[in-house]
Tab-separated table of C-alpha atoms and ligand atoms in Angstrom:
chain	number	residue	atom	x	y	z
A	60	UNK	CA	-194.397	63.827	-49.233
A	61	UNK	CA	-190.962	62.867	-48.292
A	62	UNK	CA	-188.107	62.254	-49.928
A	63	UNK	CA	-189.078	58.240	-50.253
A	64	UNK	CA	-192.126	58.836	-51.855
A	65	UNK	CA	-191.350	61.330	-53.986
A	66	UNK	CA	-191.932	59.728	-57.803
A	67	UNK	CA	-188.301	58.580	-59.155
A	68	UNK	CA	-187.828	60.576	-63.148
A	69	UNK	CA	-188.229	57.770	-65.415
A	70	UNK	CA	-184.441	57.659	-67.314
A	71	UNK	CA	-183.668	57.149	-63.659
A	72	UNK	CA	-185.907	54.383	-62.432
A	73	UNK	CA	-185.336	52.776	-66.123
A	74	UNK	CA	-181.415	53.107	-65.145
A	75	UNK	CA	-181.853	51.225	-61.660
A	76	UNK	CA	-183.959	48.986	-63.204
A	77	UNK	CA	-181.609	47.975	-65.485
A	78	UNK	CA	-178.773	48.268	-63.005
A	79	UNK	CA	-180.771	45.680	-60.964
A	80	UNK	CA	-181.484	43.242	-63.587
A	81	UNK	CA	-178.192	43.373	-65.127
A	82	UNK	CA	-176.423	42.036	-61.722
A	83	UNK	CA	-179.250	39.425	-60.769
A	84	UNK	CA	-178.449	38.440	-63.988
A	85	UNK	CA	-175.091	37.946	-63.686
A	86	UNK	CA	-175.712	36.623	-60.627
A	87	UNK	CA	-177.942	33.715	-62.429
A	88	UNK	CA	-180.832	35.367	-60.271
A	89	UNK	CA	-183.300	36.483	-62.750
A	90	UNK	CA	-186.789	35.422	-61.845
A	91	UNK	CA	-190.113	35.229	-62.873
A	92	UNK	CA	-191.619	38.407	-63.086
A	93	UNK	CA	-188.716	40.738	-62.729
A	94	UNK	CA	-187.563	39.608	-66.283
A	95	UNK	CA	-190.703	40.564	-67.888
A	96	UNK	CA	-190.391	43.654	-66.494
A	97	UNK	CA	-186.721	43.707	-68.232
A	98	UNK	CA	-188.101	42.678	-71.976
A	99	UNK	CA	-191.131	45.090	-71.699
A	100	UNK	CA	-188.910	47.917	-71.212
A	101	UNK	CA	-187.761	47.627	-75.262
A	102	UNK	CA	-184.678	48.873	-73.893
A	103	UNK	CA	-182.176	45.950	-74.656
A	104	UNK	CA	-178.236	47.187	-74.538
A	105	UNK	CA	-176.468	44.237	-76.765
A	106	UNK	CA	-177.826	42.303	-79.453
A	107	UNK	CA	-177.559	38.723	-80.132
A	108	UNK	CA	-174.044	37.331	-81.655
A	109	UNK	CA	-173.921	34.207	-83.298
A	110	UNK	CA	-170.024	32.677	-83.110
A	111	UNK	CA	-168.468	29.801	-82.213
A	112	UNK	CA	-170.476	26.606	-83.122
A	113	UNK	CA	-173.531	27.884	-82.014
A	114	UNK	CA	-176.704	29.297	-84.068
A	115	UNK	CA	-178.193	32.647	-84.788
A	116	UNK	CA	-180.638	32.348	-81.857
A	117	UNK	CA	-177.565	31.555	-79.236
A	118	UNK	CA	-176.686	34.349	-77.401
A	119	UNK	CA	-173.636	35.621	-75.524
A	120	UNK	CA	-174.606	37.520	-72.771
A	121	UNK	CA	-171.497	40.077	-73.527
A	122	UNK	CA	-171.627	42.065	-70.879
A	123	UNK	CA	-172.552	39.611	-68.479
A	124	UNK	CA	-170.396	36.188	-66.703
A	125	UNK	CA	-171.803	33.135	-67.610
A	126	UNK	CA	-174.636	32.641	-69.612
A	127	UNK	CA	-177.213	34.865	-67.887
A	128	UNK	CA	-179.256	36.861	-70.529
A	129	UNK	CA	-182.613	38.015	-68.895
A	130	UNK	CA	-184.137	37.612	-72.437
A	131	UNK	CA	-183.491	34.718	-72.426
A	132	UNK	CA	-185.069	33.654	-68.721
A	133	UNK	CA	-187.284	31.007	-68.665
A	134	UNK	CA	-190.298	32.946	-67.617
A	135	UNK	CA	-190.548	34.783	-70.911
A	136	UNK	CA	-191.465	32.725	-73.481
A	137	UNK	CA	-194.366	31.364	-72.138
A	138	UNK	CA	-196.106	33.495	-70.324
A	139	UNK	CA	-199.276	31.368	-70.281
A	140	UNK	CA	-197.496	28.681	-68.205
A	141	UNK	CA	-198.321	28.057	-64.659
A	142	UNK	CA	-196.533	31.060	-63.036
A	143	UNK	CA	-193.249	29.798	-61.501
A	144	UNK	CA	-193.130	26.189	-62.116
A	145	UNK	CA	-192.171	23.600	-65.016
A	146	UNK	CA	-195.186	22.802	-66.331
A	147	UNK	CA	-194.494	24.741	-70.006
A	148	UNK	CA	-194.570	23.555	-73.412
A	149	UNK	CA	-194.855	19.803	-73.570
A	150	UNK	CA	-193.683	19.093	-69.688
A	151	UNK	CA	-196.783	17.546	-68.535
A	152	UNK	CA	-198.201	15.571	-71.903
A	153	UNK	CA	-198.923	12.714	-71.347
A	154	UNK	CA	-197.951	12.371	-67.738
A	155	UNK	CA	-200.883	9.671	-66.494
A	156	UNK	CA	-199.160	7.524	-69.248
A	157	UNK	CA	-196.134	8.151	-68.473
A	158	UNK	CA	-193.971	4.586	-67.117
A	159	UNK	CA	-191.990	3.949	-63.912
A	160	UNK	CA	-188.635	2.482	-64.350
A	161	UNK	CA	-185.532	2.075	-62.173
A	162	UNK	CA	-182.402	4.435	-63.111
A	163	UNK	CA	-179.619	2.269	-63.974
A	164	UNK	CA	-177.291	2.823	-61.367
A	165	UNK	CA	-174.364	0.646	-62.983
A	166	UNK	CA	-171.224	2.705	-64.070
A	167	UNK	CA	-170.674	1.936	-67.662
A	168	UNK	CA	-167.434	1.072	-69.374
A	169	UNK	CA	-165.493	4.487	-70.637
A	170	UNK	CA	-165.971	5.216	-74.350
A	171	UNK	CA	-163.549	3.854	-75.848
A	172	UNK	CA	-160.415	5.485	-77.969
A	173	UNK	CA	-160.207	8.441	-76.012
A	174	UNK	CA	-163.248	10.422	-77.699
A	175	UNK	CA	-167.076	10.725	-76.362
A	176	UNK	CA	-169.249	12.392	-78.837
A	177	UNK	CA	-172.224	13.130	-77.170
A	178	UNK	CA	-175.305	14.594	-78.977
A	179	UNK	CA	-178.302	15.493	-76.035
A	180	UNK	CA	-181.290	17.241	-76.988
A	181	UNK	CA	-182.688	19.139	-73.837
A	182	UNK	CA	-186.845	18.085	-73.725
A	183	UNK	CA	-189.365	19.026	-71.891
A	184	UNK	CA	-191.010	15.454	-70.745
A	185	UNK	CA	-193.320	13.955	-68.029
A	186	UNK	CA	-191.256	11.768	-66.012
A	187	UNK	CA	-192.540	9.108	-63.262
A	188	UNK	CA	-190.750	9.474	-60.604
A	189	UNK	CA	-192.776	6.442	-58.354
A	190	UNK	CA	-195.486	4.373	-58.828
A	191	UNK	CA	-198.333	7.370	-57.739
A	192	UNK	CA	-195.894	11.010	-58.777
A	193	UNK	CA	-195.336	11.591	-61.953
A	194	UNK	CA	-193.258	15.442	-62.726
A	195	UNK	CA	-193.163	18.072	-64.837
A	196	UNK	CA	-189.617	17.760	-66.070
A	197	UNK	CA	-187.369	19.727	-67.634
A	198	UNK	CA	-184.549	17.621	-68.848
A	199	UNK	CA	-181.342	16.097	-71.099
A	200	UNK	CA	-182.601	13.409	-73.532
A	201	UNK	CA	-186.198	12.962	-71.861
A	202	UNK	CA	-185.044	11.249	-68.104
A	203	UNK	CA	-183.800	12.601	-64.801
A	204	UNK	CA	-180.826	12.495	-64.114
A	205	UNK	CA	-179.600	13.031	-67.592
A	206	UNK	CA	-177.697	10.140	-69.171
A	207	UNK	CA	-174.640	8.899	-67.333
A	208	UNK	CA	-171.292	10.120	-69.272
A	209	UNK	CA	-168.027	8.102	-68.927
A	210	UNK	CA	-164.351	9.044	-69.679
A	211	UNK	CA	-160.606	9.244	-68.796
A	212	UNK	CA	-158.435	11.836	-68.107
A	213	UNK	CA	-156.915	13.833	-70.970
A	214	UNK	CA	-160.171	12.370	-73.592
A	215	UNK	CA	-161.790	14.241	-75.430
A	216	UNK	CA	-165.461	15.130	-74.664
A	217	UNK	CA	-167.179	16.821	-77.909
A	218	UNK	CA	-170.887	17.758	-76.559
A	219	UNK	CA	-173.370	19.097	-79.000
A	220	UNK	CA	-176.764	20.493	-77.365
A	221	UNK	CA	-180.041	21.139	-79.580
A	222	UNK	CA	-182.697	22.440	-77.795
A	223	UNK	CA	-186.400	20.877	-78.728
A	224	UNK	CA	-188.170	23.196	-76.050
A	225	UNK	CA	-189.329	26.636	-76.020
A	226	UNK	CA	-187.722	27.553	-73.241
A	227	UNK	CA	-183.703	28.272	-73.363
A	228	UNK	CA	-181.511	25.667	-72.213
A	229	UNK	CA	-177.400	25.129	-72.129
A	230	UNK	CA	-175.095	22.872	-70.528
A	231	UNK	CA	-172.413	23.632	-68.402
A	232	UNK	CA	-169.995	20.674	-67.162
A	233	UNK	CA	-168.265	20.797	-63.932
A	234	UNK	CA	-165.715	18.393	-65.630
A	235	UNK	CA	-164.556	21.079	-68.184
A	236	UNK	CA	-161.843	23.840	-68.043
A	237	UNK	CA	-163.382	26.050	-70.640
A	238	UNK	CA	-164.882	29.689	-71.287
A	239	UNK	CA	-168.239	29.684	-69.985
A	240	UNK	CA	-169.390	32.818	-71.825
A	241	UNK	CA	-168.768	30.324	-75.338
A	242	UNK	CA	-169.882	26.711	-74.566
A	243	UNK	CA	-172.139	27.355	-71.375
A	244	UNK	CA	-174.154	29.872	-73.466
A	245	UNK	CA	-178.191	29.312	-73.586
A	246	UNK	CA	-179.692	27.895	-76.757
A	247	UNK	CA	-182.967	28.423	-78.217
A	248	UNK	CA	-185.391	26.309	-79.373
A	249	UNK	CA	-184.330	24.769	-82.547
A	250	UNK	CA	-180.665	25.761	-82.386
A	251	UNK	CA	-177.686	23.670	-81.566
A	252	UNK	CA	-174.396	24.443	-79.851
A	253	UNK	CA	-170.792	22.338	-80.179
A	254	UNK	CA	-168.422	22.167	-77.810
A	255	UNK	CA	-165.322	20.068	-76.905
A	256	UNK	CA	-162.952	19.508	-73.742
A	257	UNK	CA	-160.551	17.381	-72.428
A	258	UNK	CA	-160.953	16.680	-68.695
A	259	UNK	CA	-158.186	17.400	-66.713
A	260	UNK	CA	-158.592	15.609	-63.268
A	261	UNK	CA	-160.451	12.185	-62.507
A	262	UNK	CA	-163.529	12.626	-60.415
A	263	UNK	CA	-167.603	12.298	-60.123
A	264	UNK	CA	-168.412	15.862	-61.642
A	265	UNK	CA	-172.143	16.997	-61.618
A	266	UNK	CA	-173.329	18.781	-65.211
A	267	UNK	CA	-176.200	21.031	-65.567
A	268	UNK	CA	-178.272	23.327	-67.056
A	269	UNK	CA	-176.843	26.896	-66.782
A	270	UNK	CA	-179.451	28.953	-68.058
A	271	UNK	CA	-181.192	31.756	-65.999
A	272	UNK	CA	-182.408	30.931	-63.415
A	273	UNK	CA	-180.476	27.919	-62.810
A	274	UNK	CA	-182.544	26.887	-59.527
A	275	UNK	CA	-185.041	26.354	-61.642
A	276	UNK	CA	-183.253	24.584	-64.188
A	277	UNK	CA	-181.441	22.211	-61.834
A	278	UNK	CA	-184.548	21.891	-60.117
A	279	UNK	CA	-186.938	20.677	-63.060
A	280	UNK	CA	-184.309	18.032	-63.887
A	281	UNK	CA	-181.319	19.334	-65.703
A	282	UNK	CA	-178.755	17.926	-63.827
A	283	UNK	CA	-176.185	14.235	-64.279
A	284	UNK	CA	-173.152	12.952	-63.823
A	285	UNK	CA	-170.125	12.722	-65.792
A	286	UNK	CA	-167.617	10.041	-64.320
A	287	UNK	CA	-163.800	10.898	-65.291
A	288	UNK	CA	-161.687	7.884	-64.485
A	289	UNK	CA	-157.731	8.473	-63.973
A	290	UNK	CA	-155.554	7.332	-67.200
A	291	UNK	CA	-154.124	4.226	-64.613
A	292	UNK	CA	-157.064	2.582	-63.476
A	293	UNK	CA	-158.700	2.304	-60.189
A	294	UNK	CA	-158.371	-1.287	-58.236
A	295	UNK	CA	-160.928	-3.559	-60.108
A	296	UNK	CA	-164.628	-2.494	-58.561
A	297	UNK	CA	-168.565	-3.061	-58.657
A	298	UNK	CA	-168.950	0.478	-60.072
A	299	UNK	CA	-172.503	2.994	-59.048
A	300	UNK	CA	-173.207	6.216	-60.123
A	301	UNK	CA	-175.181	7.846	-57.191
A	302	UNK	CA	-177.046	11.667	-57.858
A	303	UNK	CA	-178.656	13.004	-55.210
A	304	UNK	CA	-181.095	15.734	-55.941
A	305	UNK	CA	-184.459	17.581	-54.589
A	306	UNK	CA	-187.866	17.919	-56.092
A	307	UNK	CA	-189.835	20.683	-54.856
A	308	UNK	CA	-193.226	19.908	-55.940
A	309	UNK	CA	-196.648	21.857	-56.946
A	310	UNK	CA	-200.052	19.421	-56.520
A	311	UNK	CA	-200.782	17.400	-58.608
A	312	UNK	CA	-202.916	19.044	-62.069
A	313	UNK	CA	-204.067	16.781	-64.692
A	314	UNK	CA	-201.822	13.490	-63.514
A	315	UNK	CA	-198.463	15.549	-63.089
A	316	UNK	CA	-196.882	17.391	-60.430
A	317	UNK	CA	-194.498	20.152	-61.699
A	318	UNK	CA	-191.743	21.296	-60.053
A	319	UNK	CA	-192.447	24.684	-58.166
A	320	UNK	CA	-189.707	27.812	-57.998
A	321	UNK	CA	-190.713	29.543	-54.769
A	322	UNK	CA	-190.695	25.635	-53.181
A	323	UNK	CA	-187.070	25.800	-54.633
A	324	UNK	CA	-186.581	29.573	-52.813
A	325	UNK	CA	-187.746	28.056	-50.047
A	326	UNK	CA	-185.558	25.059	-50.077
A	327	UNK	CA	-187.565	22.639	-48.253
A	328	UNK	CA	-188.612	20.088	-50.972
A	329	UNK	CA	-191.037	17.247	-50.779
A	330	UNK	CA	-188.577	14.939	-52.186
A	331	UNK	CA	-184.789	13.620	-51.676
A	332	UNK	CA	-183.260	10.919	-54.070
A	333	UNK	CA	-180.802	8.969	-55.481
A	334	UNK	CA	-181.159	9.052	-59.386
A	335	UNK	CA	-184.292	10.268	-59.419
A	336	UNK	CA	-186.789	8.427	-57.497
A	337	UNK	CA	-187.614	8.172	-54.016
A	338	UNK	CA	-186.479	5.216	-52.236
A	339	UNK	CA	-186.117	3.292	-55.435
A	340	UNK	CA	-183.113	1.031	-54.419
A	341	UNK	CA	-185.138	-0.138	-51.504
A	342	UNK	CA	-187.794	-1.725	-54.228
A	343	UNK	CA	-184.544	-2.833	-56.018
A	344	UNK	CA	-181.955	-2.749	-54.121
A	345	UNK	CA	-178.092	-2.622	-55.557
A	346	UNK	CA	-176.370	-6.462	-55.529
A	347	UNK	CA	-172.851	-6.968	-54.798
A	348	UNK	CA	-171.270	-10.041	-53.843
A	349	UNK	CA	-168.792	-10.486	-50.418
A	350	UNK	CA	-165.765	-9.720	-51.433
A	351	UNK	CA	-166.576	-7.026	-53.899
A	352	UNK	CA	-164.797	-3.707	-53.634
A	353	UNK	CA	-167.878	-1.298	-54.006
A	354	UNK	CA	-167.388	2.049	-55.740
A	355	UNK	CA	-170.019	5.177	-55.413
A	356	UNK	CA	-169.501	7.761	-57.545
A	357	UNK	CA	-171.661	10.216	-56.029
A	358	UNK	CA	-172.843	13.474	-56.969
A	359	UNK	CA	-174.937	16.245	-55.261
A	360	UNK	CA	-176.849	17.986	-57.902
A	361	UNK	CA	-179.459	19.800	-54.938
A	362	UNK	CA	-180.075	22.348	-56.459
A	363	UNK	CA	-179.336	23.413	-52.093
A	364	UNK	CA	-178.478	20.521	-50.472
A	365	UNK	CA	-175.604	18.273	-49.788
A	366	UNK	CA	-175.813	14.866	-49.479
A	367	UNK	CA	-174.265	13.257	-46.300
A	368	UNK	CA	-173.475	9.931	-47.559
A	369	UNK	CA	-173.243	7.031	-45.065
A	370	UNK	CA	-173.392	2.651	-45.695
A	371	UNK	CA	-175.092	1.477	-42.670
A	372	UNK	CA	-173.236	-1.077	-41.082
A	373	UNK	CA	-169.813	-0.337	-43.111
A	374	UNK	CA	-167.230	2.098	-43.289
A	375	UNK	CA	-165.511	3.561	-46.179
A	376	UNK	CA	-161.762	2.134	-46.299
A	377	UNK	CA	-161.344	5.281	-48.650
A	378	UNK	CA	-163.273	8.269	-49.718
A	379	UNK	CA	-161.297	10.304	-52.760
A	380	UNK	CA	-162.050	13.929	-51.974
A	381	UNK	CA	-161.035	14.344	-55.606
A	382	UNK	CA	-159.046	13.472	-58.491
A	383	UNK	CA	-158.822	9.627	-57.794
A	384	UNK	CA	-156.329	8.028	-56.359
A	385	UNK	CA	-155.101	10.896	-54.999
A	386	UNK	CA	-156.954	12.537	-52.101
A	387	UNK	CA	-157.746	10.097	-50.368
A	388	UNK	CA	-158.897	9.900	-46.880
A	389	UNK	CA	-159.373	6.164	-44.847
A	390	UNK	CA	-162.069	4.526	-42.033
A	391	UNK	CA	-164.343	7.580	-43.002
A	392	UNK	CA	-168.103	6.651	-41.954
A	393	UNK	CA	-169.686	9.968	-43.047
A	394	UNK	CA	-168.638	12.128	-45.628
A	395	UNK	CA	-170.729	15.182	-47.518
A	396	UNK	CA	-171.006	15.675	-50.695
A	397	UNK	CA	-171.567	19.511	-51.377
A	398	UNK	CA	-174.294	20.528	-54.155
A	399	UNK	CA	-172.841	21.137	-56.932
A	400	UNK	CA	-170.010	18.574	-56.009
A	401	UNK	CA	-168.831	14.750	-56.168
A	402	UNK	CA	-166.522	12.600	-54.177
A	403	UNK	CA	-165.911	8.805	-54.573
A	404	UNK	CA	-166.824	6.114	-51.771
A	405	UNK	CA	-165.243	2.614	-51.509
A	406	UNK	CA	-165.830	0.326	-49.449
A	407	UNK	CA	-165.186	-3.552	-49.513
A	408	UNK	CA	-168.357	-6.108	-48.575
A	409	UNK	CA	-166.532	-8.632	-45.824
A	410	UNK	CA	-170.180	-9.620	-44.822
A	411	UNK	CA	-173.041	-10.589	-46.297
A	412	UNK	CA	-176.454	-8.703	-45.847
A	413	UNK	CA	-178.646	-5.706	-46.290
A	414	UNK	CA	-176.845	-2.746	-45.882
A	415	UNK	CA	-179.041	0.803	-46.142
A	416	UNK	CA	-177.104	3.542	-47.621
A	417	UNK	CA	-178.450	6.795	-46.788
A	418	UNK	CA	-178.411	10.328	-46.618
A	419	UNK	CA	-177.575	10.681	-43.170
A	420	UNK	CA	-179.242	14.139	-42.824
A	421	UNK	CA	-181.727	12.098	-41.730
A	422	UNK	CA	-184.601	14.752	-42.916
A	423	UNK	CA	-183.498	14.107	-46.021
A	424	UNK	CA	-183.286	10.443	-45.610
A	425	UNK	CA	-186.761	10.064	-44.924
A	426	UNK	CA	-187.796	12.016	-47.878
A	427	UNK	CA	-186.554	9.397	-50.342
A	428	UNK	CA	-182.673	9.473	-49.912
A	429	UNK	CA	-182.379	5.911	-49.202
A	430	UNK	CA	-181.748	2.816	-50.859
A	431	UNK	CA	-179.784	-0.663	-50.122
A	432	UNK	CA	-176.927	-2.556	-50.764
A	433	UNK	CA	-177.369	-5.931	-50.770
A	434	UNK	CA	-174.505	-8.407	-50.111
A	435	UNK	CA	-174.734	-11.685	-51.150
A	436	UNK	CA	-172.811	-14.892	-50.434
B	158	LIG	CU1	-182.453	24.465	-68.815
């Protein structure tokens, strides 16, 4: 026997074990499988603290960045759930009823007097994505993307999260300076959590679900868009929120398809969109008017991939890296959009006509991330 196979004392392997989990943990990493291993050990180091606005069954993951607490991984709760993909709790009720409809693209006004109060439930829901796929989603007040948040610099954002499914959920907002340990913390089913920031730079930010693992998360549909607008206004605009984002898909069971973590490990999904749904702004397209200055806001959610944004037939008189107006680039015909990022695209309609704007990774193109702009007289 050599030295490799030689059994490893138990204290010790329970040590590495532990070891292991606690960085893949930190790391958001924890997966299917190797977490149940963790919880049937029985040998938890920190117990649960309730502080801050959150409930008894919130956790802070104390020794640990971010939220990451491997009891608190998706995959333990439900163990009868289709192994590795979204199709828990109440995901896929429902599904063959389940409607189409087109995500609003339209930027709405910011809320007004300098204070959003936002209360989201995170819901496990059927969603239809197109006419023949409806998904297994995991998500923020029943759609994907999430709802579209709207603001100023220096407002103030107060976000409460209650969490209707079994599974451990939390929010963390790319448009916030704040602890993550406190307000990005998971929540359990039935508890709340309150937090409150004040954004301090203008920009399209993506939010998400943080909890463990957040591919999975982001990838079942907990991901949006919060649009901070700078305290002085942009020039006057025809205003679109665009969120790109991947579906990575099991077949089809029962009139749903649900979302599918080794797919996601794998990163080559099935599906590429804008808010959603394949190719949906081809059905029904966007409609501007020549003359209009044309503003996307556009986020890449992925969970992996960016989203090269191009207008066919147009160029972008400016693209705001960040932080609107400043960082701002001119005649830009391509620009990418990093997951996990946002950037700001004008461009101003001399001509009317149909103008596709795409994901110009064209692999990704075909797969749904296209739509068109329509310019009318
Ligand atoms: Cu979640």
């Amino acid at each position: 026997m050599n030295e490799q196979d030689a059994p490893m004392p138990q204290d010790l392997r329970a040590t590495d074990r532990r070891t292991f989990l606690s960085r893949a943990a930190a790391l958001s990493l924890a997966i299917p499988g190797v977490a149940l291993v963790s919880c049937s050990t029985g040998q938890q180091e920190h117990t649960d603290t309730a502080h801050g606005a959150a409930g008894p069954g919130a956790t802070t993951g104390n020794r640990q960045p971010h939220n990451s607490d491997s009891r608190l991984d998706s995959s333990l709760l439900e163990p009868e759930h289709r192994a590795g993909t979204s199709a828990t709790g109440s995901a896929a009720v429902g599904a063959p009823n389940t409607t189409y409809h087109r995500w609003d693209p339209t930027l709405p006004p910011p809320a007004p007097g300098g204070r959003v109060q936002l209360h989201w439930h995170a819901r496990e829901a059927p969603v239809r994505i197109s006419d023949d796929t409806a998904v297994a989603g995991w998500t923020f007040e029943g759609d994907i993307p999430g709802p579209i948040v709207h603001c100023r610099v220096g407002d103030t954002v107060e976000f409460t999260l209650t969490n209707d499914a079994d599974i451990p959920h939390s929010m963390d907002f790319h448009a916030a300076q704040i602890d993550p340990k406190e307000s990005f913390k998971s929540v359990v089913k039935g508890q709340s959590l309150t937090f409150t920031y004040r954004p301090k730079h203008a920009g399209a930010f993506m939010y998400h679900c943080g909890t463990a693992p957040v591919l999975m998360h982001i990838g079942s549909g907990m991901f949006g868009c919060i649009v901070v607008s700078p305290r002085e206004p942009l020039p006057p605009a025809k205003e679109f929120v665009l969120v790109q984002n991947e579906f990575y898909l099991a077949d089809a069971a029962q009139g749903v398809r649900a979302s599918d973590y080794q797919k996601m490990l794998n990163t080559l999904p099935d599906i590429v969109c804008f808010n959603g749904r394949p190719n949906q702004y081809v059905k029904e397209p966007i409609r501007v008017k020549v003359g209009d200055r044309v503003r996307f806001w556009v986020v890449s959610a992925g969970p992996s991939h960016p989203c090269n944004f191009h207008v066919v037939g147009e160029q972008f008189d400016k693209v705001y890296l960040g932080a609107p107006p400043g960082n701002a680039i001119t005649g830009v015909q391509t620009f990418t959009v990093a997951p996990g990022g946002g950037m700001v695209f004008e461009l101003v309609c001399d001509v009317p006509g149909e103008f596709p704007f795409v994901n110009h990774g064209f692999g990704h193109g075909q797969k749904g991330a296209v739509g068109i702009l329509v310019v009318e007289s």
